[in-house]
Amino acid sequence: VADGGVRLRGDGGAVTLNGLAQGFAVDRVASALRAHRVEHALVDTGEIGGLGASREGDPWRVGIQHPRRPDAYISVAHLDGRCLATSGDYATSFTDDFSRHHILDPATGASPPRFASVTIAAGSGVEADMLSTAAFVMGPDDGLDLIAHTPGADALCVLKDGQMMATEGFPMASRRGDVR
C-alpha cells in the first residue's frame, strides 16, 4: 500500500504477531522489569523468559505444550537464563490433520510438512522466536543444523509422527518420550 500500511483482500484474512513480536515483547518486558529493579519474574507473552529464580530459589520451570493434546505437556524445561519460544502447527491449523497451518515456507507457499512443533532455548526472546520459526520451516536436517551452528541455542522438536528430537543442551527437566 502506498502509505506503508498493509491491507488484506477478501474475507477471513488476519495478521498475527507470531513471527518475532512475542519474542521481542519478552525482551522488552524483561528489560523494563530490570530497569525497575525487579530481580525475579516469569514473563509470558506467548514466548517465555525469566529473571532470577522461582520463589523456592530454583530455576523457573515451564511446560512445553503437547502439539496434539491441548491439556498436556511434552516436557518441562528449566529456564537456564535463556528464553523459550515454540512454533507449532497446532496454534492455528486450517485442517484436521494439521497439514495446513499458519506457518508457511516462503519458497513454496505451503505449510512445512515435517514438524508438529519446534521449541528453542536461546539468549533472547527475539532470537528464540526467530529460530523456532526458521527451524520449523527448514525441517529436521537443515533446522537442527542451523541450531547447532547458533551459539547458545538448543532445540526440542516434535515430528508429525510424534517422535521427539532434542539437542544435547536443551534444558529439559523432564521428558514424556514419543508424543503419539
CSV table of C-alpha atoms in Angstrom, one decimal:
chain,number,residue,atom,x,y,z
A,1,VAL,CA,0.0,0.0,0.0
A,2,ALA,CA,1.3,3.5,-0.9
A,3,ASP,CA,1.0,4.8,2.7
A,4,GLY,CA,3.2,1.9,4.1
A,5,GLY,CA,0.2,0.0,5.5
A,6,VAL,CA,-1.0,-3.5,4.9
A,7,ARG,CA,-4.4,-4.4,3.5
A,8,LEU,CA,-5.8,-7.9,3.3
A,9,ARG,CA,-8.2,-8.7,0.4
A,10,GLY,CA,-11.3,-10.8,0.9
A,11,ASP,CA,-12.9,-12.3,4.0
A,12,GLY,CA,-11.1,-14.4,6.6
A,13,GLY,CA,-7.6,-12.9,6.4
A,14,ALA,CA,-5.8,-12.0,9.5
A,15,VAL,CA,-2.3,-10.9,10.6
A,16,THR,CA,-0.8,-12.2,13.8
A,17,LEU,CA,2.3,-11.2,15.8
A,18,ASN,CA,3.7,-14.7,15.9
A,19,GLY,CA,6.8,-14.1,13.8
A,20,LEU,CA,9.0,-12.2,16.1
A,21,ALA,CA,6.8,-9.8,18.1
A,22,GLN,CA,6.1,-12.2,21.0
A,23,GLY,CA,9.9,-12.8,21.5
A,24,PHE,CA,10.5,-9.0,21.1
A,25,ALA,CA,7.9,-8.4,23.8
A,26,VAL,CA,9.6,-10.8,26.2
A,27,ASP,CA,12.9,-9.0,25.8
A,28,ARG,CA,11.2,-5.5,26.3
A,29,VAL,CA,9.2,-6.6,29.4
A,30,ALA,CA,12.3,-8.2,30.9
A,31,SER,CA,14.3,-5.1,30.3
A,32,ALA,CA,11.6,-2.9,31.8
A,33,LEU,CA,11.4,-5.1,34.9
A,34,ARG,CA,15.2,-5.0,35.3
A,35,ALA,CA,15.1,-1.2,35.0
A,36,HIS,CA,12.7,-1.2,37.9
A,37,ARG,CA,15.0,-3.5,39.9
A,38,VAL,CA,12.7,-6.5,39.7
A,39,GLU,CA,15.0,-9.4,40.3
A,40,HIS,CA,12.7,-12.4,40.0
A,41,ALA,CA,9.9,-12.7,37.4
A,42,LEU,CA,8.5,-15.1,34.8
A,43,VAL,CA,7.5,-13.3,31.6
A,44,ASP,CA,4.9,-14.9,29.3
A,45,THR,CA,4.0,-13.0,26.1
A,46,GLY,CA,3.3,-16.2,24.2
A,47,GLU,CA,7.1,-16.8,24.4
A,48,ILE,CA,8.7,-17.2,27.8
A,49,GLY,CA,11.6,-15.5,29.6
A,50,GLY,CA,12.6,-15.5,33.2
A,51,LEU,CA,14.5,-13.2,35.6
A,52,GLY,CA,16.3,-14.7,38.6
A,53,ALA,CA,14.6,-17.7,40.2
A,54,SER,CA,11.3,-19.0,41.4
A,55,ARG,CA,10.1,-18.3,44.9
A,56,GLU,CA,11.8,-21.5,46.1
A,57,GLY,CA,15.1,-20.3,44.6
A,58,ASP,CA,15.1,-22.9,41.8
A,59,PRO,CA,15.3,-22.1,38.1
A,60,TRP,CA,12.0,-21.3,36.6
A,61,ARG,CA,10.3,-24.4,35.2
A,62,VAL,CA,7.9,-24.2,32.3
A,63,GLY,CA,5.8,-26.7,30.5
A,64,ILE,CA,6.1,-27.2,26.7
A,65,GLN,CA,2.8,-27.7,25.0
A,66,HIS,CA,2.0,-31.1,23.6
A,67,PRO,CA,1.2,-30.5,19.9
A,68,ARG,CA,-1.8,-32.8,19.7
A,69,ARG,CA,-3.2,-32.7,23.3
A,70,PRO,CA,-4.1,-29.2,24.5
A,71,ASP,CA,-4.3,-30.3,28.1
A,72,ALA,CA,-0.8,-31.9,28.2
A,73,TYR,CA,2.9,-31.1,28.1
A,74,ILE,CA,5.5,-33.0,26.1
A,75,SER,CA,8.2,-31.8,28.5
A,76,VAL,CA,9.1,-29.5,31.3
A,77,ALA,CA,12.1,-27.2,30.8
A,78,HIS,CA,14.3,-25.2,33.2
A,79,LEU,CA,14.8,-21.6,32.1
A,80,ASP,CA,18.6,-21.5,32.5
A,81,GLY,CA,19.0,-17.8,31.8
A,82,ARG,CA,17.6,-18.3,28.3
A,83,CYS,CA,14.2,-17.6,26.7
A,84,LEU,CA,11.9,-20.3,25.2
A,85,ALA,CA,9.9,-19.9,22.0
A,86,THR,CA,7.7,-22.5,20.3
A,87,SER,CA,6.4,-22.7,16.7
A,88,GLY,CA,3.7,-25.3,16.3
A,89,ASP,CA,1.3,-26.4,13.6
A,90,TYR,CA,-1.4,-26.7,16.2
A,91,ALA,CA,-1.5,-23.0,17.1
A,92,THR,CA,-3.6,-22.0,14.0
A,93,SER,CA,-4.4,-25.0,11.9
A,94,PHE,CA,-6.8,-25.0,8.9
A,95,THR,CA,-7.1,-28.7,8.5
A,96,ASP,CA,-7.9,-31.6,11.0
A,97,ASP,CA,-4.6,-33.3,10.1
A,98,PHE,CA,-2.5,-30.2,10.7
A,99,SER,CA,-1.1,-30.3,7.2
A,100,ARG,CA,-2.2,-26.7,6.5
A,101,HIS,CA,-1.5,-24.2,9.2
A,102,HIS,CA,-0.3,-20.6,9.8
A,103,ILE,CA,3.5,-21.3,9.3
A,104,LEU,CA,4.4,-21.1,5.6
A,105,ASP,CA,7.5,-21.9,3.7
A,106,PRO,CA,8.3,-18.8,1.6
A,107,ALA,CA,9.8,-20.9,-1.1
A,108,THR,CA,6.7,-23.0,-1.7
A,109,GLY,CA,3.8,-21.0,-0.1
A,110,ALA,CA,2.8,-24.3,1.6
A,111,SER,CA,2.9,-25.3,5.3
A,112,PRO,CA,6.1,-27.2,6.1
A,113,PRO,CA,5.3,-31.0,6.3
A,114,ARG,CA,7.7,-32.4,8.9
A,115,PHE,CA,7.4,-30.8,12.3
A,116,ALA,CA,4.5,-30.6,14.7
A,117,SER,CA,6.4,-28.2,17.0
A,118,VAL,CA,9.8,-26.7,17.5
A,119,THR,CA,10.9,-25.2,20.8
A,120,ILE,CA,14.1,-23.2,21.0
A,121,ALA,CA,16.0,-22.1,24.1
A,122,ALA,CA,18.2,-19.0,23.2
A,123,GLY,CA,19.7,-15.9,24.8
A,124,SER,CA,16.9,-13.6,23.9
A,125,GLY,CA,13.2,-13.8,23.1
A,126,VAL,CA,13.7,-12.5,19.6
A,127,GLU,CA,16.4,-15.0,18.8
A,128,ALA,CA,14.4,-17.9,20.2
A,129,ASP,CA,11.3,-16.8,18.3
A,130,MET,CA,13.1,-16.3,15.1
A,131,LEU,CA,15.0,-19.6,15.3
A,132,SER,CA,11.8,-21.6,16.2
A,133,THR,CA,10.1,-20.4,13.0
A,134,ALA,CA,13.2,-20.8,10.8
A,135,ALA,CA,13.9,-24.3,12.1
A,136,PHE,CA,10.3,-25.3,11.6
A,137,VAL,CA,10.3,-24.2,8.0
A,138,MET,CA,13.8,-25.7,7.3
A,139,GLY,CA,12.8,-29.1,8.6
A,140,PRO,CA,14.7,-31.6,10.7
A,141,ASP,CA,18.1,-31.8,8.9
A,142,ASP,CA,18.6,-28.1,8.0
A,143,GLY,CA,16.8,-26.8,11.0
A,144,LEU,CA,18.8,-28.7,13.5
A,145,ASP,CA,22.0,-27.8,11.6
A,146,LEU,CA,21.0,-24.1,12.0
A,147,ILE,CA,20.6,-24.6,15.7
A,148,ALA,CA,23.9,-26.5,16.1
A,149,HIS,CA,25.6,-23.5,14.4
A,150,THR,CA,23.9,-20.9,16.6
A,151,PRO,CA,25.9,-20.3,19.8
A,152,GLY,CA,23.8,-20.6,22.9
A,153,ALA,CA,20.8,-22.1,21.1
A,154,ASP,CA,19.2,-25.5,21.7
A,155,ALA,CA,16.1,-27.2,20.3
A,156,LEU,CA,13.3,-29.7,21.3
A,157,CYS,CA,11.4,-30.8,18.2
A,158,VAL,CA,8.4,-33.0,17.7
A,159,LEU,CA,7.9,-34.6,14.3
A,160,LYS,CA,4.4,-35.1,12.9
A,161,ASP,CA,4.7,-38.8,13.7
A,162,GLY,CA,5.2,-38.0,17.4
A,163,GLN,CA,8.9,-38.7,17.5
A,164,MET,CA,10.9,-36.2,19.6
A,165,MET,CA,14.4,-34.9,18.8
A,166,ALA,CA,16.4,-32.6,21.1
A,167,THR,CA,19.9,-31.1,21.1
A,168,GLU,CA,22.2,-32.1,23.9
A,169,GLY,CA,22.0,-28.8,25.7
A,170,PHE,CA,18.2,-28.3,25.7
A,171,PRO,CA,17.3,-27.6,29.3
A,172,MET,CA,14.8,-30.4,29.9
A,173,ALA,CA,13.7,-31.1,33.4
A,174,SER,CA,11.5,-34.0,32.3
A,175,ARG,CA,10.6,-35.7,29.1
A,176,ARG,CA,7.5,-37.7,28.1
A,177,GLY,CA,9.0,-39.8,25.3
A,178,ASP,CA,7.3,-40.0,22.0
A,179,VAL,CA,4.1,-38.0,21.9
A,180,ARG,CA,1.9,-40.1,19.7
